[in-house]
Coordinates of C-alpha atoms in Angstrom, one line a residue:
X1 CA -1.0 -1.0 39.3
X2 CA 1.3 -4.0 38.9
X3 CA 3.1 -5.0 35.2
X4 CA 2.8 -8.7 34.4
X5 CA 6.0 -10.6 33.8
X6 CA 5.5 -10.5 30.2
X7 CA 5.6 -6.4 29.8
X8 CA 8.4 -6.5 33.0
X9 CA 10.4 -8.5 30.3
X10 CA 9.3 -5.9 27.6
X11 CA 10.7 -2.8 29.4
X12 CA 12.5 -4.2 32.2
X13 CA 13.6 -0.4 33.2
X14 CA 10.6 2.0 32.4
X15 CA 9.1 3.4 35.6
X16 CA 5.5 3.2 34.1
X17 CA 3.9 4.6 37.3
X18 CA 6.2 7.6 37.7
X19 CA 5.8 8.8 34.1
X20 CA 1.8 8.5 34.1
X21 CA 1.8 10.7 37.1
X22 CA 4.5 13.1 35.6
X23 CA 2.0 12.7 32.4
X24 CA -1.3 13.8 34.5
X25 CA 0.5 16.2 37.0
X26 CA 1.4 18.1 33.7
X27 CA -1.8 18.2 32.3
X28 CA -3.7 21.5 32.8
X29 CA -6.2 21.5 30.3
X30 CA -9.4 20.3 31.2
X31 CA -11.0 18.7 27.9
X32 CA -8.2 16.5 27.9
X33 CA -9.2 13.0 29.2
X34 CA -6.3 10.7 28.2
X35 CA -2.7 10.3 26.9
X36 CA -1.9 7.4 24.6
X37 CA 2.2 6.6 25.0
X38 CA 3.6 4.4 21.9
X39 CA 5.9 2.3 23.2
X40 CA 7.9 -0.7 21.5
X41 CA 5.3 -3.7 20.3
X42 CA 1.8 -1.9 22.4
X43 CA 0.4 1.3 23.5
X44 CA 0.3 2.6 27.4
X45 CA -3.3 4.1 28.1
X46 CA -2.9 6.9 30.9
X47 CA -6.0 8.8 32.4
X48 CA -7.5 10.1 35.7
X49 CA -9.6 8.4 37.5
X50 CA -11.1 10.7 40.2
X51 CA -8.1 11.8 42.0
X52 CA -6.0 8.5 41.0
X53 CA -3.8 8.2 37.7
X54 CA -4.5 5.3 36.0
X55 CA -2.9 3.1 33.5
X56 CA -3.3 0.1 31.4
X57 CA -1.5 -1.8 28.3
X58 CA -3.3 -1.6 25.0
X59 CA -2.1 -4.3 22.7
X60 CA -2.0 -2.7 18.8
X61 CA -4.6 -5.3 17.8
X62 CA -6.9 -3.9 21.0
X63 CA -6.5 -0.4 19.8
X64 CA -7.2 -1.3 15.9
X65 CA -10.3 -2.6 17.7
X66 CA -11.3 0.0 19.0
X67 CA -11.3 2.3 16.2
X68 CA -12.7 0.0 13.4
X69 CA -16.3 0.9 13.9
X70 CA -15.4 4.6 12.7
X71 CA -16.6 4.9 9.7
X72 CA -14.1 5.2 6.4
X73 CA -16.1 7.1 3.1
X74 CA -13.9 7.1 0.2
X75 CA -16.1 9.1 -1.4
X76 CA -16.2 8.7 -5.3
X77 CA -13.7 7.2 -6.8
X78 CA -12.6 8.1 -10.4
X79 CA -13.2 6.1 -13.2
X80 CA -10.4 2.8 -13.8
X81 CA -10.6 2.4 -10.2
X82 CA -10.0 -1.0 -8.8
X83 CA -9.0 -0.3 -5.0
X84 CA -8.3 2.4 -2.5
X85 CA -6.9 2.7 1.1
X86 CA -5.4 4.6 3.4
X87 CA -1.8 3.3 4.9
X88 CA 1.3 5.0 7.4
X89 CA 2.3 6.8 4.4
X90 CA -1.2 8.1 3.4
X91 CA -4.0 7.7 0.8
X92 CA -3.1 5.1 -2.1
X93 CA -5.0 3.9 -5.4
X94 CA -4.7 1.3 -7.8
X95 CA -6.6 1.9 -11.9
X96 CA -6.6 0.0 -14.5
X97 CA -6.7 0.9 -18.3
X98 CA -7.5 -1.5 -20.9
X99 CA -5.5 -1.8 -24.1
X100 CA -5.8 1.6 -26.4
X101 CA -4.5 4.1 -28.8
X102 CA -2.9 6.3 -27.0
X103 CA -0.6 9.8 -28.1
X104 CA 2.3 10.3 -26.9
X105 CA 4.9 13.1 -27.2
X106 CA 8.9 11.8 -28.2
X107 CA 10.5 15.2 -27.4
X108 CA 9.5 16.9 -31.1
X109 CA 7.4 14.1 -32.2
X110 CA 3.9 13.3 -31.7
X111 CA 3.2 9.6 -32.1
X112 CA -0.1 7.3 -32.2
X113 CA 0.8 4.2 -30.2
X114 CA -1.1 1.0 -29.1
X115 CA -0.6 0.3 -25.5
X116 CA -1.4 -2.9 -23.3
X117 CA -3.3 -3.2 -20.4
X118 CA -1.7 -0.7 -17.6
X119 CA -2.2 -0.8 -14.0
X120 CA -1.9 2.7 -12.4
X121 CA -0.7 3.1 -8.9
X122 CA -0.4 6.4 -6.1
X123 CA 0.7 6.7 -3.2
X124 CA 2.1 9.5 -1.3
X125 CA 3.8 11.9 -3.9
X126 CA 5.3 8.7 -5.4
X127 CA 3.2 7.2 -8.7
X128 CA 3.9 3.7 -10.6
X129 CA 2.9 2.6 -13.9
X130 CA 3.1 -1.2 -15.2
X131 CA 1.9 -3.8 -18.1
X132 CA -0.2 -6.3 -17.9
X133 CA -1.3 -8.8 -20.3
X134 CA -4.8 -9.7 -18.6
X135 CA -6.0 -7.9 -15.6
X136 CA -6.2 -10.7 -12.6
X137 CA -4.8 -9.8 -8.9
X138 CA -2.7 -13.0 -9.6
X139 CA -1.4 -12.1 -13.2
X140 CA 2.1 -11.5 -13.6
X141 CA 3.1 -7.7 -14.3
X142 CA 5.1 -6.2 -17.1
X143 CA 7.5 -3.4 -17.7
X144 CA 5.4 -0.7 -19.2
X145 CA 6.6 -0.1 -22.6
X146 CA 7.6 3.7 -21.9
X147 CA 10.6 5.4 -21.2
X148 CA 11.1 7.6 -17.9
X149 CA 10.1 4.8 -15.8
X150 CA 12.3 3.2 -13.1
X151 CA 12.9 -0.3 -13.3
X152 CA 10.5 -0.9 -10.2
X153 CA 7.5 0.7 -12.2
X154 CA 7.9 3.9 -10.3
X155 CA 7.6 7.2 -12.9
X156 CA 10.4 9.8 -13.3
X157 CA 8.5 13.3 -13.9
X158 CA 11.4 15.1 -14.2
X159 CA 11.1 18.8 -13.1
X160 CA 7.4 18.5 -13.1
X161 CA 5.3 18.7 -9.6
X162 CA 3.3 16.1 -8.9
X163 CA -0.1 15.8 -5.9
X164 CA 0.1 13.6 -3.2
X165 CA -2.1 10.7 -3.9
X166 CA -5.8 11.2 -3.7
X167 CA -9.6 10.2 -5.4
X168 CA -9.5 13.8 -6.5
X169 CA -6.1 14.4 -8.0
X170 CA -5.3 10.6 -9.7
X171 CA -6.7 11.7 -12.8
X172 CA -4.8 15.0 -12.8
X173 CA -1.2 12.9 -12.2
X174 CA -2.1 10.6 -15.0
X175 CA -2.6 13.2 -17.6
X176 CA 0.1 14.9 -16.6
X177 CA 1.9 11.8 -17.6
X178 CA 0.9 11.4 -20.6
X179 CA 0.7 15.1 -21.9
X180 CA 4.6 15.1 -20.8
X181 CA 7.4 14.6 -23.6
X182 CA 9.2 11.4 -23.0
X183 CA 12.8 12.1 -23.2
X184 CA 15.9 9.3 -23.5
X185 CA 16.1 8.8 -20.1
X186 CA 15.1 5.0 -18.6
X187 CA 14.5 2.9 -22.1
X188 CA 16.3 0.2 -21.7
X189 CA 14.9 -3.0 -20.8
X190 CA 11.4 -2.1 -21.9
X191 CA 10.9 -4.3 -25.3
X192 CA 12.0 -7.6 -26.4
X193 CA 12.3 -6.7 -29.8
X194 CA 14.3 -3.2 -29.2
X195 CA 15.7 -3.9 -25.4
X196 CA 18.3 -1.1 -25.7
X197 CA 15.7 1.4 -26.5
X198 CA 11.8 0.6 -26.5
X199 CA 11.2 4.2 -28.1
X200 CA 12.6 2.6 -31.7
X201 CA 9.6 0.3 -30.9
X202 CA 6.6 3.0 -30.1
X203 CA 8.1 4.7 -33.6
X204 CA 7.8 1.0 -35.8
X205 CA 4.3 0.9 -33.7
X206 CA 3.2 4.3 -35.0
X207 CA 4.8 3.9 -38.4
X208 CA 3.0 0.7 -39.2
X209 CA 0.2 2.1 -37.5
X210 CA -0.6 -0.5 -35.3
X211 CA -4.0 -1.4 -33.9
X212 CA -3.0 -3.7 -30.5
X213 CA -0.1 -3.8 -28.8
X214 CA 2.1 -7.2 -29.2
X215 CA 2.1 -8.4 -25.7
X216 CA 4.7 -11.4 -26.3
X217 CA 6.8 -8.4 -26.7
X218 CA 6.8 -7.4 -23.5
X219 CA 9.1 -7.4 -20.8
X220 CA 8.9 -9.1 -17.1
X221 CA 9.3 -7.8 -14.0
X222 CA 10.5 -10.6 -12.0
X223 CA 8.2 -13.0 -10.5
X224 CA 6.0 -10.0 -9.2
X225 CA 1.9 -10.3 -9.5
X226 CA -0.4 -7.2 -9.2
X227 CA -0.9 -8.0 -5.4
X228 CA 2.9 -8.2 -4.6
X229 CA 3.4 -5.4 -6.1
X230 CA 0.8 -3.5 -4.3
X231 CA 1.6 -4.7 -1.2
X232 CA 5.6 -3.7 -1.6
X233 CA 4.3 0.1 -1.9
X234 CA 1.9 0.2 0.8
X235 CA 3.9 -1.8 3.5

């Protein structure tokens, strides 16, 4: 079997024929009918074909072809739930939470806080948490008004363990969050009205006891939209 002049140019030095052959000489089990090779920008498709080896060029968007009739079941999804996939690194989800009251632990204090809309995100071992002001896949996101969070949205547990990212343990990691004392680490940058440290702002929330969070308040993280900032973590 010949290469075109286009995979020649490719990999102008890779013996294709020899290493099929050196792939199927070395193959002793039965049940195996094929090897898939990855190889830079496609995939090399090497099988028997009576007694001859045989081997052809799979393009990545012929072999996502191939496989998108199997069928995907995410089963069921928690509540707050607004998409799910599967990517390289594994299984992600996105939630949101509409504004609430929410209770919150500041090392040996227990306050009753307001919160804005949050938008939950897993994937991996690796969880993010930010503000938004309405929920639209367009609206701009927020720095959630917490401390232990990184300044991309991702969340500093500390010492705790967390899941990878599933349907079945999402709810688990978010609880975990919020049951979890928030310490002095990471709150800076968080409120407009206390930027060098948004917990003075959760206490004046919970000492004025506050219904609804004051969104103007919040802080924004860059130009970034809910699907940018998606697509950043799953790419």
């Amino acid at each position: 079997m010949e290469q075109s002049s286009g995979l020649t140019n490719i990999l102008p030095r890779l013996n294709v024929s020899a290493i099929s052959h050196s792939i199927i000489n070395q193959t002793t089990h039965g049940e195996i009918l094929a090897h898939l090779l990855f190889l830079p920008g496609q995939y090399l498709l090497v099988y028997k074909e009576g007694e001859a080896t045989t081997y052809k060029f799979i393009s990545p968007a012929a072999l996502r072809e191939a496989f998108v009739a199997e069928p995907i079941d995410s089963g069921y999804l928690p509540p707050n739930t607004v998409r799910w996939g599967r990517c390289y690194k594994g299984e992600w989800l996105v939630q949101f939470y509409p504004p609430q009251s929410c209770c919150i632990s500041l090392e040996n204090t227990t306050l009753t806080v307001p919160m804005p809309g949050l938008v939950f995100a897993g994937c991996d071992r690796k969880y993010w948490i930010w503000a938004v002001k309405k929920f639209d896949l367009n609206s701009p996101i927020f720095h959630a008004p917490l401390p232990n969070i990184m300044e991309n949205g991702s969340i500093c547990f500390g010492g705790n363990s967390v899941p990878n990212c599933s349907a079945a343990h999402i709810m688990q990691v978010w609880q975990l969050f919020w049951h979890s004392p928030f310490n002095q680490d990471l709150v800076q940058g968080k409120s407009k009205s206390y930027r060098e440290n948004v917990r003075s702002h959760l206490q004046q929330l919970h000492n004025s006891n506050a219904k609804k969070y004051p969104t103007r308040d919040l802080v924004p993280w860059g130009n970034k939209t809910i699907t940018t900032a998606i697509e950043e973590i799953i790419s």
